[in-house]
PDB file of C-alpha atoms in Angstrom:
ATOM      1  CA  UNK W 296      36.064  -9.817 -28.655  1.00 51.00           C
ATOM      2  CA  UNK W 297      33.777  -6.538 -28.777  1.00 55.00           C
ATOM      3  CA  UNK W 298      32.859  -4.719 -25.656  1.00 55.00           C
ATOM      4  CA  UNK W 299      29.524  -4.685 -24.739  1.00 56.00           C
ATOM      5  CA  UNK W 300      27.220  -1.750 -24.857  1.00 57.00           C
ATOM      6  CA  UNK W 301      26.125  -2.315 -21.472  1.00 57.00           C
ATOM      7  CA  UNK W 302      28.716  -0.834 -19.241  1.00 58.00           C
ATOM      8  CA  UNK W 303      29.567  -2.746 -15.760  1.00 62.00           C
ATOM      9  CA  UNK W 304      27.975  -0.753 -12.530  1.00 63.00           C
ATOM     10  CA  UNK W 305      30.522  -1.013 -10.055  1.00 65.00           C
ATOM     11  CA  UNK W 306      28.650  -2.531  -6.852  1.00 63.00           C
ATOM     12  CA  UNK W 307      29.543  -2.793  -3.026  1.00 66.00           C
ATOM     13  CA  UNK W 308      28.607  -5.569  -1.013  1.00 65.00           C
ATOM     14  CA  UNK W 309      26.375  -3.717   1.087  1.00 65.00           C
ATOM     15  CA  UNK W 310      24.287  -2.890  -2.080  1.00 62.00           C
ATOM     16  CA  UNK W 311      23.795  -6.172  -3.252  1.00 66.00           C
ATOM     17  CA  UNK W 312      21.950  -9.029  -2.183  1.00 67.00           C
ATOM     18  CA  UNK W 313      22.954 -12.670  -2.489  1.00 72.00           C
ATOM     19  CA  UNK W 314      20.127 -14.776  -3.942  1.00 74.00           C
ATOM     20  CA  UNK W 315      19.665 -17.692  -2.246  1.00 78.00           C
ATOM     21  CA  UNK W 316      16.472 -20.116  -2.268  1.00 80.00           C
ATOM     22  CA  UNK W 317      15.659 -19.428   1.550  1.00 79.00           C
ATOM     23  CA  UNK W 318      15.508 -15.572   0.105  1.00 76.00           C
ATOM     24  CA  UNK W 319      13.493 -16.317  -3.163  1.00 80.00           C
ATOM     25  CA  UNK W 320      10.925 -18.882  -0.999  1.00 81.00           C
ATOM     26  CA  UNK W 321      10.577 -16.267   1.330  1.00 77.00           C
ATOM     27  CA  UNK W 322      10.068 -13.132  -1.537  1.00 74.00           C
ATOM     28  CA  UNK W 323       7.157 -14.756  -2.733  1.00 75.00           C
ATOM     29  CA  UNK W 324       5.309 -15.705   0.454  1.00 75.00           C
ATOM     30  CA  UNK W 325       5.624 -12.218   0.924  1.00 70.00           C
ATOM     31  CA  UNK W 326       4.526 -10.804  -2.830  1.00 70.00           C
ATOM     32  CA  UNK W 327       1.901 -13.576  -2.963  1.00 71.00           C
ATOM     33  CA  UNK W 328      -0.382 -12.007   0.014  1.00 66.00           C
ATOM     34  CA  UNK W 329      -0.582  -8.372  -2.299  1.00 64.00           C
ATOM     35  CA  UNK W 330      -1.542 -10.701  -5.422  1.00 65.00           C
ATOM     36  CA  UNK W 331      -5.130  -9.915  -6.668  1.00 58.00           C
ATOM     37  CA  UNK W 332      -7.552 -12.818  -7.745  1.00 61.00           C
ATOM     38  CA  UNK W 333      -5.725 -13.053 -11.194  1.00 60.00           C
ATOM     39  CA  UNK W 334      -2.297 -13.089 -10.157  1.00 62.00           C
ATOM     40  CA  UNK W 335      -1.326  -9.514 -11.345  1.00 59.00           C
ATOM     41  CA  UNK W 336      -0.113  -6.216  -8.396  1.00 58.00           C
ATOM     42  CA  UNK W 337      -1.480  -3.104  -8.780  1.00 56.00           C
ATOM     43  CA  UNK W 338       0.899  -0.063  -8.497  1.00 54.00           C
ATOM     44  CA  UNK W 339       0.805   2.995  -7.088  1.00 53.00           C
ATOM     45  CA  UNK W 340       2.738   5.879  -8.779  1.00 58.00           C
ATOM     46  CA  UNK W 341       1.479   8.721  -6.064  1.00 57.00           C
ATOM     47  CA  UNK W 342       3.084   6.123  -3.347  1.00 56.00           C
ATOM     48  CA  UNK W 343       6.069   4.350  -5.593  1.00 58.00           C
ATOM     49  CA  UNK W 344       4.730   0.941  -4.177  1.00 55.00           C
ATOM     50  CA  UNK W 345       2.874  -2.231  -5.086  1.00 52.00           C
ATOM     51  CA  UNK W 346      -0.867  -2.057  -3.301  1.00 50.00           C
ATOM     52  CA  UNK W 347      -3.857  -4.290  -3.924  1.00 44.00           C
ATOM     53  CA  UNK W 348      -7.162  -2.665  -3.780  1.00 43.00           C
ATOM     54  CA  UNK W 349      -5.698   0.744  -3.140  1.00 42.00           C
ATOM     55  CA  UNK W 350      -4.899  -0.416   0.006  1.00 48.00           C
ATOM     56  CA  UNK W 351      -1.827  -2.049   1.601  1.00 52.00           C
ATOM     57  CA  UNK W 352      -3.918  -4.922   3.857  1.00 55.00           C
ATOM     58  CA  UNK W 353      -3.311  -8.919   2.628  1.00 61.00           C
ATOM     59  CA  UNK W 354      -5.779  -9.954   0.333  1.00 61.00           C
ATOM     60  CA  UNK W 355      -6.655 -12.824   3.388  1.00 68.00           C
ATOM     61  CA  UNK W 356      -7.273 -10.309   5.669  1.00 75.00           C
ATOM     62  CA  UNK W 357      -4.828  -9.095   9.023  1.00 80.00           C
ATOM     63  CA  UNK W 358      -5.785 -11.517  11.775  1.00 85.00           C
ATOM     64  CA  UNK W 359      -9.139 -13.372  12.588  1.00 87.00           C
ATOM     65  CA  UNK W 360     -11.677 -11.246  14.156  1.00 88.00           C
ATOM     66  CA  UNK W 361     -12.130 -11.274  17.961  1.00 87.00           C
ATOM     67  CA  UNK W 362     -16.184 -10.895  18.119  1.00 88.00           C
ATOM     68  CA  UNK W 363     -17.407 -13.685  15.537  1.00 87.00           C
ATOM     69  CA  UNK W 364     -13.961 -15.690  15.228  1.00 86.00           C
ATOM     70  CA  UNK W 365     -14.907 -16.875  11.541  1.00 85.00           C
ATOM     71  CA  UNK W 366     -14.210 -13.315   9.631  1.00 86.00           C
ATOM     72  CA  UNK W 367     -11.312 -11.839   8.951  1.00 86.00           C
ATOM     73  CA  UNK W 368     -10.324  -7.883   9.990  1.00 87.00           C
ATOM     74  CA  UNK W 369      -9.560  -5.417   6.916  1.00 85.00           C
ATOM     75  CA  UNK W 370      -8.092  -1.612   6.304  1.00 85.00           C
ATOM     76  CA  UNK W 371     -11.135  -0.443   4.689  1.00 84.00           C
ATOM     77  CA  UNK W 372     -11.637   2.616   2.766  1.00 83.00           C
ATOM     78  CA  UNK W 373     -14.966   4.212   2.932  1.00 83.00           C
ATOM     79  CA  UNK W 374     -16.354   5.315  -0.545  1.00 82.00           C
ATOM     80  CA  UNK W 375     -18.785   8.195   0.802  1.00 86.00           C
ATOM     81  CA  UNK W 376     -16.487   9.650   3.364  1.00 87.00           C
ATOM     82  CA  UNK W 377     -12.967   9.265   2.356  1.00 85.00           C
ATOM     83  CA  UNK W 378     -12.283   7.684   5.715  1.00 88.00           C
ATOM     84  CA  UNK W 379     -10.083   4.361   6.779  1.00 87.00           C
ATOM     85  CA  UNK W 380     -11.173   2.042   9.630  1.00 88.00           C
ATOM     86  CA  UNK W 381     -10.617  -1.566  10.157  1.00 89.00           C
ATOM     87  CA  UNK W 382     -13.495  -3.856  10.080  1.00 88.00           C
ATOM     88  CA  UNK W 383     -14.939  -7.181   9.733  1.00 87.00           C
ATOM     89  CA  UNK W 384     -15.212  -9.267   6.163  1.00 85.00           C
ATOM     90  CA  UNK W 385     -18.343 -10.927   7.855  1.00 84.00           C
ATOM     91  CA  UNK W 386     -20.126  -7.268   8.393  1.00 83.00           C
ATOM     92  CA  UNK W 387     -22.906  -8.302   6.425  1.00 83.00           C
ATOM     93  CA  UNK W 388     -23.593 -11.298   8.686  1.00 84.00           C
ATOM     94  CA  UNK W 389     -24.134  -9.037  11.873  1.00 85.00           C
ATOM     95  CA  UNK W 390     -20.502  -8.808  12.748  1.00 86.00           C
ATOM     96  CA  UNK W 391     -20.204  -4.947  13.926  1.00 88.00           C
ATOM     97  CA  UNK W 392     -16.697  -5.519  14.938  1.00 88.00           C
ATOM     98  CA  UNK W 393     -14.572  -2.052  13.906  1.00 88.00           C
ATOM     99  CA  UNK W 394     -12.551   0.703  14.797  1.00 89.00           C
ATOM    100  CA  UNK W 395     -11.457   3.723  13.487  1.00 89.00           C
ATOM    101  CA  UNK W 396      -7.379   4.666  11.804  1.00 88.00           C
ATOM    102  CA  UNK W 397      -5.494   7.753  12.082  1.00 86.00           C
ATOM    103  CA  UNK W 398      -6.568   9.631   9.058  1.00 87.00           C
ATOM    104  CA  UNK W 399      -3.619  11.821   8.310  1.00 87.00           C
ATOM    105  CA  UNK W 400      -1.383   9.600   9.141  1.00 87.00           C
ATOM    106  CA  UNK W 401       1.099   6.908   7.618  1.00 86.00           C
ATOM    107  CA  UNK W 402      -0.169   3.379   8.479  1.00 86.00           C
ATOM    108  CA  UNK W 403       1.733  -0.066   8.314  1.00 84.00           C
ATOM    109  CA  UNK W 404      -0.951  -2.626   9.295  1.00 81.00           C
ATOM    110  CA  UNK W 405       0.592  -5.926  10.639  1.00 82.00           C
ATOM    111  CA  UNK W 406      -0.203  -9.433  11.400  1.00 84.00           C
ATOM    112  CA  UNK W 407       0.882  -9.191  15.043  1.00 86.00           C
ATOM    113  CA  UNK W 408      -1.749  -9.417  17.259  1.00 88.00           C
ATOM    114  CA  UNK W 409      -2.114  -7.480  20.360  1.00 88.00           C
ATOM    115  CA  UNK W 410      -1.578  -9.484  23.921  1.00 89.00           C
ATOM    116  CA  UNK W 411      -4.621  -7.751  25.309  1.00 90.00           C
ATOM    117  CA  UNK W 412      -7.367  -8.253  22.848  1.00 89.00           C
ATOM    118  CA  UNK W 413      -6.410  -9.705  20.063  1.00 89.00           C
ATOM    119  CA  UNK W 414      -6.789  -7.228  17.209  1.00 90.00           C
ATOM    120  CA  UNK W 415      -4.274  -6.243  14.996  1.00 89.00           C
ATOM    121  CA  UNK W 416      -1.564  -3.615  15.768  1.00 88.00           C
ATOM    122  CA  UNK W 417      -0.209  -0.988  13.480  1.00 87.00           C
ATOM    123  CA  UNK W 418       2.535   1.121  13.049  1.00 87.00           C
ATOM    124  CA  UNK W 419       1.925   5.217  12.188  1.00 87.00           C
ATOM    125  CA  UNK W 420       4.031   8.082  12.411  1.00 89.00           C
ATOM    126  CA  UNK W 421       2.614  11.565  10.764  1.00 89.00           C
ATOM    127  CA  UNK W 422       5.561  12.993   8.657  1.00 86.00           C
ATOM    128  CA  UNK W 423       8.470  11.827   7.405  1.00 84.00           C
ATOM    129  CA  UNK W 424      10.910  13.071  10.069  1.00 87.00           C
ATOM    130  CA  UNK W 425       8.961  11.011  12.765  1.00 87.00           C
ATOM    131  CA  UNK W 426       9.897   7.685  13.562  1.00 89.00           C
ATOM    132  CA  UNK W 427       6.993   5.055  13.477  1.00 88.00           C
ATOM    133  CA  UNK W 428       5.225   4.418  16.487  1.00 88.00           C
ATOM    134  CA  UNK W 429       3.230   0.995  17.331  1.00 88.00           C
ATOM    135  CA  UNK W 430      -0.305   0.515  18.899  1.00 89.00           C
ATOM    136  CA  UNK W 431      -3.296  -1.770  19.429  1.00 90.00           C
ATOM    137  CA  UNK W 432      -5.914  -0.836  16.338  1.00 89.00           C
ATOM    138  CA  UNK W 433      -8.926  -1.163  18.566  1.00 89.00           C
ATOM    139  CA  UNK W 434     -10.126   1.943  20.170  1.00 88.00           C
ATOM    140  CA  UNK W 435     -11.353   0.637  23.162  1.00 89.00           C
ATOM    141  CA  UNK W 436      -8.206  -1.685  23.782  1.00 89.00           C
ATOM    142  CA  UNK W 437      -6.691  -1.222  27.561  1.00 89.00           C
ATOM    143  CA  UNK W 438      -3.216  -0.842  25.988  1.00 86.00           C
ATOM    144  CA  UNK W 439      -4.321   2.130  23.885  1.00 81.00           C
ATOM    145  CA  UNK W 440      -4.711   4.401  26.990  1.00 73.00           C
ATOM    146  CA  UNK W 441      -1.996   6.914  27.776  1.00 59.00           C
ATOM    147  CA  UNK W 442       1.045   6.508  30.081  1.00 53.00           C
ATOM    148  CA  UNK W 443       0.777   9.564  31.599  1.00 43.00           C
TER     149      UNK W 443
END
């Protein structure tokens, strides 16, 4: 028998993941929320990562907005300042729920919603030798205020 071309990678365990169908199911619940209306991921070389919309926010939104409670809150990018904030799908309704993000900062947004009122809470840290710290994305939020 010939050897094949392809030469064996030696692998630890550590490295490797076993494939089960609780680990598949669960792969693309998680893929399917960064899925565009045709099925299809857009990538980002500048940030080596899948994104949809040039942003990293669920294409159903983070959590259900507090102040109309049938729109849905968004990482938004503003086209005429270059600024992020989080607002409202249902803006154009009257909704006038939002709140500005960290600009020079890293942002995970997350599905967890804060205890106190209800809106989404996201993780930043500023450079890469920070670890990544959690808050409440509302500005006005009660557990947003300093410890001091």
């Amino acid at each position: 028998m010939k050897q094949s071309k392809v030469s064996k990678i030696k692998t630890r365990k550590r490295d490797s993941v076993r494939v089960t169908k609780n680990n598949i199911k669960s792969f693309k619940t998680e893929i399917s929320q960064y899925l565009d209306s045709n099925g299809f991921l857009s990538y980002s070389a500048k940030k080596k990562k899948y994104v949809i919309l040039g942003t990293n926010t669920p294409k159903d939104g983070l959590v259900e907005c507090p102040e109309c409670k049938s729109g849905q809150l968004l990482i938004i990018k503003s086209h005429t300042t270059k600024k992020r904030f989080i607002g409202c799908t249902n803006y154009y309704n009257g909704c006038k729920a939002s709140s500005p993000l960290l600009q020079k900062a890293m942002i995970k947004a997350t599905r967890i919603k804060c205890d106190i009122c209800s809106w989404p809470t996201i993780f930043f840290r500023f450079g890469r030798k920070q670890k990544w710290q959690k808050q409440c994305a509302n500005m006005k939020c009660i557990s947003r205020k300093s410890k001091v």
